[in-house]
């Protein structure tokens, strides 16, 4: 049993082995007729001995022994008979189990009592704040100004709330727009003392997006996936304002923010910044399809609630006696437009719910008439994953009777059906229609209006889908060191060739030549390549064999590269660089990167001020460029999961699901969400999913 | 330590006491010079003995002893010296704690592993239903009929889903309208084999109403208070249709139901019944006040979500730099109209949240400017409770800075303020106004349209606020034994005097006289009183001293009561009977009562059919009349609670709160909700309330 293994002293273990010795066990009577030979030999020589020892009365031998036993430490006489076992093995096992169980119950009970005591300590008696709260006048009545003459929030009402906040009051103002992966990673990384941090977002929670599909059918609860942003902001001693960024005035360093005023109407004001981080995310891409008002989306937590209600509403409608067969089939036809991870995971979760929970409580006819369809424009679902994985997912779906319609494009969504064109095997495009009762639109992301507005203002912003940044994550076109962008709303420029002159400038200075007329030797090329790698860490993979590249592009075999040849070389590298994926992973890494950089900059600021360095490429001087490390992709596909981690593919059933869960469990934002996740998973196992809508 | 207490055998405990004996402990060496006197006396008589025993070699005594010890069961010599302790007390305690902790961890780990194994078994592979589901043609295509020529749902699509359901297909149809306390208590009490049960309600969950105020601020989660109704219905092998009762045709025994059809429009159909139970509840009473669209209500679980979002929206707005001081104070002025249990508990929960969680994450200025006001039309809050309790609650609120405005009536609710009239100490009525950012309207209940429609149709329905039933809970005016009403939508008639002729009928038959001309002796009066008690169990309390009553109302001292005197007696009893409170408790007892009665009726039905009894007062023949037992009232008032149980009053702080919780924990509807409640309470202790809105 465990008692012994867990560190009992050996003395105790030995005691147990002695337990059955008659010397020590008072239960075994010293009955006559069972004495050892030694006693016989003793009594052989006994008569004279007894005669001589005057203290011993003349009693029958066993009676004498009995008397002796009452006095401790006398020599004792023992039986030779095999000793009876004191307890049966079974009884002993039973007693010990009982003891172990008792101990377990007692410790558990103790913990519960301790928890109750802790709980009792968390209730506050009476109003907690009695003293006057210092609030600066300028926070209560902000002055107006800026291009639109709006109130400027130079100070906030909680600037003097605590000593920590007071000390930050005059630190550089760091304004963070958005509360997604990038912003939260930045907040978690940031030293709380270096900046006056203000976070602005229309939603006051951080959403753990990768598990959002699980919340749509009740596998997880909505609250388990979100963390109050104020809790995260508080750790950085920051401030939070619930509002939406409308515009940025780069010259006066003001963000225009609109917020719902006291009576619900929009009120705009300016928030001044020294550093601005844009992490406002993206919106659903409509791809110009008509009738998207008949679709559901899956971007925020409230979408998950709407989907859950819609699915259950359809199930309830399907039970009504007034619903015809045809209508029932339509109501139970669930269409997912988009075969990316979100679409696939939603299809999987929906299928799980319909398969595991529906049949228990709803009429069986529903289960027979349900159909789930995934419409994918590419040839395979999960097309950003390894082919083996997307094939595994397709097989899994085929087995689960989830229909996958590949090479299909949605043309229009009507309230009761979806029209799509499908390329058949001969490449001919046919238009089909699918009756449906529910449609999820998850076909990728697009730019928000705010980003579009900024891009239009700035020079050098040519990407239609996202704000372009350099490799230091600085917004292209904005003053250096002022504005950064992270996450889905941004993309890192990979235009190595555009910077050819920059790379050659130092070389040209050294040699006193016009960069465009220079001949670059292999040694020079090595220097250039090093500079390229520093500036574009993502290009490092393609700059491994410098000699080969040099040889390949030295077309005239002159032993040197001229400007044109170098440009061609760099252009070829550009073409190999893909833009970074719009994932939580990338945003998280970018946020962490900015956090570390800002900490470093704050550390170096006093020295720089001393040297009166307040211009030039401070970012570059302080910190390396951003480099993305792809850690892998994973997806849940209905009691199975696929992994694509560092090029290693792995897919499987339940064990993979547990692994998938543990990865997200570990990545979850707080202890609170972790405990809630564990509770939710247990709840599903014990009680199934709740099929209610409200 | 616990090990011993928890059932270890006494043998083992004794072993431990022997542990330090040198006989058994091999660690203690038998060093020379410490022998017992007996050894010396032995050696006194020894020489001869040793000489005679030839087996023993001539060794020094202690050496010999050593040799002997190697052979078991020889007499041994022991030291008299105090034995050294093998381990220090501390070390032993440490080892044992470690062992106990190890055991605890091991058992916990084992339980976790067991849970994972169980969890793994709950995932279903592949589609669960492959075979054909039998569905009757008439369920898929119901015939039309009834006064409005609507489809009649004689059979449902899940009538043939299981053997149990099949066997009920032709049982009497019991239709239950509503999924509140009454309906659920009835469902839980009902034998699953006796009726074809169909439950109809617009909401597919049962709501644990007494704790609803806790869900408004996040002390409890919404889902912890609701149970899917299909789970409860399934236990009675019943059917559920999500729809709303519109009307009842009593002659054709059809309920008209409207439901949201496949495309969202209303579709009406008839549901035939043999027995109908109406438990549709009530709606909020507007008391004719203007501007209630500016108020929140607290009837259903979705209301709790709306309130939570509204409260947090106000808090967020109050942080904005554009919000003026005055506006901030208005936004943070929370008004509760109605000082009953719901209003008081909401005020308490709101105050808790503002006090415990707000200050941690929101600017401190908010906490200073928050105000909570309770407007009560009567002289005290909780006026249905004992006076001591309502005074305690008022003191508590005064201490917590929750303003209680008594003798006040709301006149109008405007978007940003509330107008009310207050009676001052001199009885003069003054009109006041209170700026507010949030208003909860919880001033009592009123009849639903459906009930109003039924009451208008039926004879004998004179109550404006609820459907009247007799003491068998049968709807007055509807055919006997067909229609019952329970819960808030109903009230039990206490018109004893109206039934005077009924009570005298048997007596009159026996005596062959006109009841109105009879003289009633004391013996007759005893018989009448017995009949009154059977029919009106609630009147029993007022019929204790029959002789006194007789004496009192025998005004002419004739020794008999005439018809007029008896009527006066009964009228006086009527005046003492109050209508039953509109509480969960009453609805629950009524539901249970009906469940038991229906079970009994099903049991007696074969015998009755045999005797061709199919008319007359079957309910009366089968089962006693409904009697309400008031178990007490309780209310949570902000880290304190008040109880009014069987006339015993009790109020107090945290311990009372734990008691309050345990009572509701025990009354909760299912294991699922109990576990969720416990989780929620722990969550609040660990992480506080989530201040997010979505």
CSV table of N, CA, C and O in Angstrom, one decimal, chain A residues 470-531:
chain,number,residue,atom,x,y,z
A,470,UNK,N,7.0,48.1,-41.0
A,470,UNK,CA,8.3,47.6,-41.3
A,470,UNK,C,8.6,46.5,-40.3
A,470,UNK,O,7.8,46.1,-39.5
A,471,UNK,N,9.8,46.0,-40.4
A,471,UNK,CA,10.1,44.8,-39.5
A,471,UNK,C,10.3,45.2,-38.1
A,471,UNK,O,10.4,44.3,-37.2
A,472,UNK,N,10.3,46.5,-37.8
A,472,UNK,CA,10.2,46.9,-36.4
A,472,UNK,C,8.8,47.1,-35.9
A,472,UNK,O,8.5,47.7,-34.9
A,473,UNK,N,7.8,46.7,-36.7
A,473,UNK,CA,6.4,46.8,-36.5
A,473,UNK,C,5.9,48.2,-36.4
A,473,UNK,O,4.8,48.5,-35.9
A,474,UNK,N,6.7,49.2,-37.0
A,474,UNK,CA,6.3,50.6,-37.1
A,474,UNK,C,5.4,50.8,-38.3
A,474,UNK,O,5.8,50.3,-39.4
A,475,UNK,N,4.4,51.5,-38.1
A,475,UNK,CA,3.5,51.8,-39.2
A,475,UNK,C,4.2,52.6,-40.3
A,475,UNK,O,4.7,53.6,-40.0
A,476,UNK,N,4.2,52.0,-41.5
A,476,UNK,CA,4.8,52.7,-42.6
A,476,UNK,C,4.1,54.1,-42.9
A,476,UNK,O,2.9,54.1,-43.0
A,477,UNK,N,4.9,55.1,-43.0
A,477,UNK,CA,4.4,56.4,-43.3
A,477,UNK,C,4.1,57.3,-42.1
A,477,UNK,O,4.0,58.5,-42.2
A,478,UNK,N,4.0,56.7,-40.9
A,478,UNK,CA,3.9,57.5,-39.7
A,478,UNK,C,5.3,57.8,-39.2
A,478,UNK,O,6.2,57.2,-39.5
A,479,UNK,N,5.3,58.9,-38.3
A,479,UNK,CA,6.6,59.3,-37.8
A,479,UNK,C,7.3,58.1,-37.1
A,479,UNK,O,6.6,57.4,-36.4
A,480,UNK,N,8.6,58.0,-37.3
A,480,UNK,CA,9.3,56.8,-36.7
A,480,UNK,C,9.2,56.8,-35.2
A,480,UNK,O,9.3,57.8,-34.5
A,481,UNK,N,8.9,55.6,-34.6
A,481,UNK,CA,8.9,55.5,-33.2
A,481,UNK,C,7.6,55.9,-32.5
A,481,UNK,O,7.4,55.8,-31.3
A,482,UNK,N,6.6,56.4,-33.3
A,482,UNK,CA,5.4,56.9,-32.7
A,482,UNK,C,4.3,55.8,-32.8
A,482,UNK,O,3.6,55.6,-31.8
A,483,UNK,N,4.1,55.2,-33.9
A,483,UNK,CA,3.0,54.3,-34.1
A,483,UNK,C,3.4,52.9,-34.5
A,483,UNK,O,4.2,52.8,-35.5
A,484,UNK,N,2.8,51.9,-33.9
A,484,UNK,CA,3.1,50.5,-34.2
A,484,UNK,C,1.8,49.8,-34.5
A,484,UNK,O,0.7,50.3,-34.1
A,485,UNK,N,1.9,48.7,-35.2
A,485,UNK,CA,0.7,47.9,-35.5
A,485,UNK,C,1.0,46.5,-35.3
A,485,UNK,O,2.1,46.0,-35.7
A,486,UNK,N,0.1,45.8,-34.7
A,486,UNK,CA,0.3,44.3,-34.4
A,486,UNK,C,-1.0,43.5,-34.8
A,486,UNK,O,-2.1,44.1,-34.9
A,487,UNK,N,-0.8,42.3,-35.0
A,487,UNK,CA,-2.0,41.4,-35.1
A,487,UNK,C,-2.6,41.4,-36.5
A,487,UNK,O,-2.0,41.9,-37.5
A,488,UNK,N,-3.8,41.0,-36.5
A,488,UNK,CA,-4.6,40.8,-37.8
A,488,UNK,C,-4.7,42.1,-38.6
A,488,UNK,O,-4.9,42.0,-39.8
A,489,UNK,N,-4.7,43.2,-38.0
A,489,UNK,CA,-4.9,44.5,-38.7
A,489,UNK,C,-3.6,44.9,-39.5
A,489,UNK,O,-3.6,45.8,-40.2
A,490,UNK,N,-2.5,44.2,-39.2
A,490,UNK,CA,-1.3,44.6,-39.8
A,490,UNK,C,-0.6,43.5,-40.6
A,490,UNK,O,-0.9,42.4,-40.5
A,491,UNK,N,0.4,43.9,-41.4
A,491,UNK,CA,1.2,43.0,-42.1
A,491,UNK,C,2.6,43.5,-42.2
A,491,UNK,O,2.8,44.8,-42.3
A,492,UNK,N,3.6,42.7,-42.0
A,492,UNK,CA,5.0,43.1,-42.0
A,492,UNK,C,5.5,43.1,-43.5
A,492,UNK,O,5.4,42.1,-44.2
A,493,UNK,N,6.0,44.3,-43.9
A,493,UNK,CA,6.5,44.4,-45.3
A,493,UNK,C,7.7,43.5,-45.5
A,493,UNK,O,8.6,43.5,-44.7
A,494,UNK,N,7.7,42.8,-46.6
A,494,UNK,CA,8.9,42.0,-46.9
A,494,UNK,C,9.5,42.4,-48.2
A,494,UNK,O,9.8,41.6,-49.1
A,495,UNK,N,9.7,43.7,-48.3
A,495,UNK,CA,10.2,44.3,-49.6
A,495,UNK,C,11.7,44.5,-49.5
A,495,UNK,O,12.2,45.7,-49.5
A,496,UNK,N,12.5,43.4,-49.4
A,496,UNK,CA,13.9,43.5,-49.3
A,496,UNK,C,14.5,44.4,-50.4
A,496,UNK,O,15.3,45.3,-50.1
A,497,UNK,N,14.1,44.1,-51.6
A,497,UNK,CA,14.7,44.8,-52.8
A,497,UNK,C,14.5,46.3,-52.7
A,497,UNK,O,15.4,47.0,-53.2
A,498,UNK,N,13.4,46.7,-52.1
A,498,UNK,CA,13.2,48.2,-52.1
A,498,UNK,C,14.2,48.9,-51.2
A,498,UNK,O,14.4,50.1,-51.3
A,499,UNK,N,14.8,48.1,-50.4
A,499,UNK,CA,15.8,48.7,-49.4
A,499,UNK,C,17.2,48.6,-49.9
A,499,UNK,O,18.2,48.8,-49.2
A,500,UNK,N,17.4,48.2,-51.2
A,500,UNK,CA,18.8,47.9,-51.7
A,500,UNK,C,19.7,49.1,-51.5
A,500,UNK,O,20.8,48.9,-51.1
A,501,UNK,N,19.2,50.3,-51.7
A,501,UNK,CA,20.0,51.5,-51.6
A,501,UNK,C,20.5,51.6,-50.1
A,501,UNK,O,21.6,51.9,-49.8
A,502,UNK,N,19.5,51.4,-49.2
A,502,UNK,CA,19.8,51.5,-47.7
A,502,UNK,C,21.0,50.5,-47.4
A,502,UNK,O,21.9,50.9,-46.6
A,503,UNK,N,20.9,49.3,-48.0
A,503,UNK,CA,21.9,48.3,-47.6
A,503,UNK,C,23.3,48.7,-48.2
A,503,UNK,O,24.3,48.4,-47.6
A,504,UNK,N,23.2,49.4,-49.3
A,504,UNK,CA,24.5,49.7,-50.0
A,504,UNK,C,25.1,51.1,-49.5
A,504,UNK,O,26.2,51.4,-49.8
A,505,UNK,N,24.2,51.8,-48.7
A,505,UNK,CA,24.7,53.2,-48.3
A,505,UNK,C,26.0,53.2,-47.6
A,505,UNK,O,26.9,53.9,-47.9
A,506,UNK,N,26.1,52.4,-46.5
A,506,UNK,CA,27.3,52.4,-45.7
A,506,UNK,C,28.5,52.0,-46.6
A,506,UNK,O,29.5,52.7,-46.5
A,507,UNK,N,28.3,51.0,-47.4
A,507,UNK,CA,29.3,50.6,-48.3
A,507,UNK,C,29.8,51.7,-49.2
A,507,UNK,O,31.0,51.9,-49.4
A,508,UNK,N,28.8,52.4,-49.7
A,508,UNK,CA,29.1,53.5,-50.7
A,508,UNK,C,29.8,54.6,-50.0
A,508,UNK,O,30.7,55.2,-50.5
A,509,UNK,N,29.4,54.9,-48.7
A,509,UNK,CA,30.1,55.9,-48.0
A,509,UNK,C,31.5,55.6,-47.8
A,509,UNK,O,32.4,56.4,-48.0
A,510,UNK,N,31.7,54.3,-47.4
A,510,UNK,CA,33.1,53.9,-47.1
A,510,UNK,C,33.9,54.0,-48.4
A,510,UNK,O,35.1,54.5,-48.3
A,511,UNK,N,33.3,53.6,-49.5
A,511,UNK,CA,34.1,53.7,-50.7
A,511,UNK,C,34.0,55.0,-51.5
A,511,UNK,O,34.6,55.2,-52.5
A,512,UNK,N,33.1,55.9,-51.0
A,512,UNK,CA,32.9,57.2,-51.6
A,512,UNK,C,32.4,57.1,-53.0
A,512,UNK,O,32.8,57.8,-53.9
A,513,UNK,N,31.5,56.1,-53.2
A,513,UNK,CA,30.9,55.9,-54.6
A,513,UNK,C,29.4,56.1,-54.6
A,513,UNK,O,28.8,55.9,-53.6
A,514,UNK,N,28.9,56.2,-55.8
A,514,UNK,CA,27.5,56.2,-56.0
A,514,UNK,C,27.0,54.7,-55.9
A,514,UNK,O,27.6,53.9,-56.6
A,515,UNK,N,26.1,54.4,-55.0
A,515,UNK,CA,25.7,53.0,-54.8
A,515,UNK,C,25.3,52.3,-56.1
A,515,UNK,O,25.6,51.1,-56.3
A,516,UNK,N,24.7,53.0,-57.0
A,516,UNK,CA,24.2,52.4,-58.2
A,516,UNK,C,25.3,52.0,-59.2
A,516,UNK,O,25.1,51.3,-60.1
A,517,UNK,N,26.5,52.6,-58.9
A,517,UNK,CA,27.5,52.3,-59.9
A,517,UNK,C,28.6,51.3,-59.3
A,517,UNK,O,29.6,51.1,-59.9
A,518,UNK,N,28.3,50.9,-58.0
A,518,UNK,CA,29.3,50.1,-57.3
A,518,UNK,C,29.4,48.6,-57.9
A,518,UNK,O,28.4,48.1,-58.4
A,519,UNK,N,30.6,48.1,-57.8
A,519,UNK,CA,30.7,46.6,-58.0
A,519,UNK,C,30.9,46.0,-56.6
A,519,UNK,O,31.7,46.4,-55.8
A,520,UNK,N,30.1,44.9,-56.4
A,520,UNK,CA,30.1,44.3,-55.0
A,520,UNK,C,30.8,43.0,-55.1
A,520,UNK,O,30.5,42.1,-55.8
A,521,UNK,N,31.9,43.0,-54.3
A,521,UNK,CA,32.7,41.8,-54.2
A,521,UNK,C,31.9,40.8,-53.3
A,521,UNK,O,31.0,41.1,-52.6
A,522,UNK,N,32.5,39.6,-53.2
A,522,UNK,CA,31.8,38.6,-52.3
A,522,UNK,C,31.9,39.0,-50.8
A,522,UNK,O,30.9,38.8,-50.1
A,523,UNK,N,33.0,39.6,-50.4
A,523,UNK,CA,33.1,40.1,-49.1
A,523,UNK,C,32.0,41.2,-48.8
A,523,UNK,O,31.4,41.2,-47.8
A,524,UNK,N,31.9,42.1,-49.8
A,524,UNK,CA,30.9,43.1,-49.6
A,524,UNK,C,29.5,42.5,-49.5
A,524,UNK,O,28.7,42.9,-48.7
A,525,UNK,N,29.3,41.5,-50.4
A,525,UNK,CA,28.0,40.8,-50.4
A,525,UNK,C,27.7,40.1,-49.1
A,525,UNK,O,26.5,40.2,-48.6
A,526,UNK,N,28.7,39.6,-48.4
A,526,UNK,CA,28.5,39.0,-47.1
A,526,UNK,C,28.0,40.1,-46.1
A,526,UNK,O,27.1,39.9,-45.3
A,527,UNK,N,28.6,41.3,-46.2
A,527,UNK,CA,28.2,42.4,-45.3
A,527,UNK,C,26.8,42.8,-45.6
A,527,UNK,O,26.0,43.0,-44.7
A,528,UNK,N,26.5,42.9,-46.9
A,528,UNK,CA,25.1,43.3,-47.3
A,528,UNK,C,24.1,42.2,-46.8
A,528,UNK,O,23.1,42.6,-46.2
A,529,UNK,N,24.4,41.0,-47.0
A,529,UNK,CA,23.5,39.9,-46.6
A,529,UNK,C,23.3,40.0,-45.1
A,529,UNK,O,22.2,39.7,-44.6
A,530,UNK,N,24.4,40.3,-44.3
A,530,UNK,CA,24.2,40.4,-42.9
A,530,UNK,C,23.2,41.5,-42.5
A,530,UNK,O,22.4,41.3,-41.6
A,531,UNK,N,23.4,42.6,-43.2
A,531,UNK,CA,22.5,43.7,-43.0
A,531,UNK,C,21.0,43.3,-43.4
A,531,UNK,O,20.1,43.7,-42.7
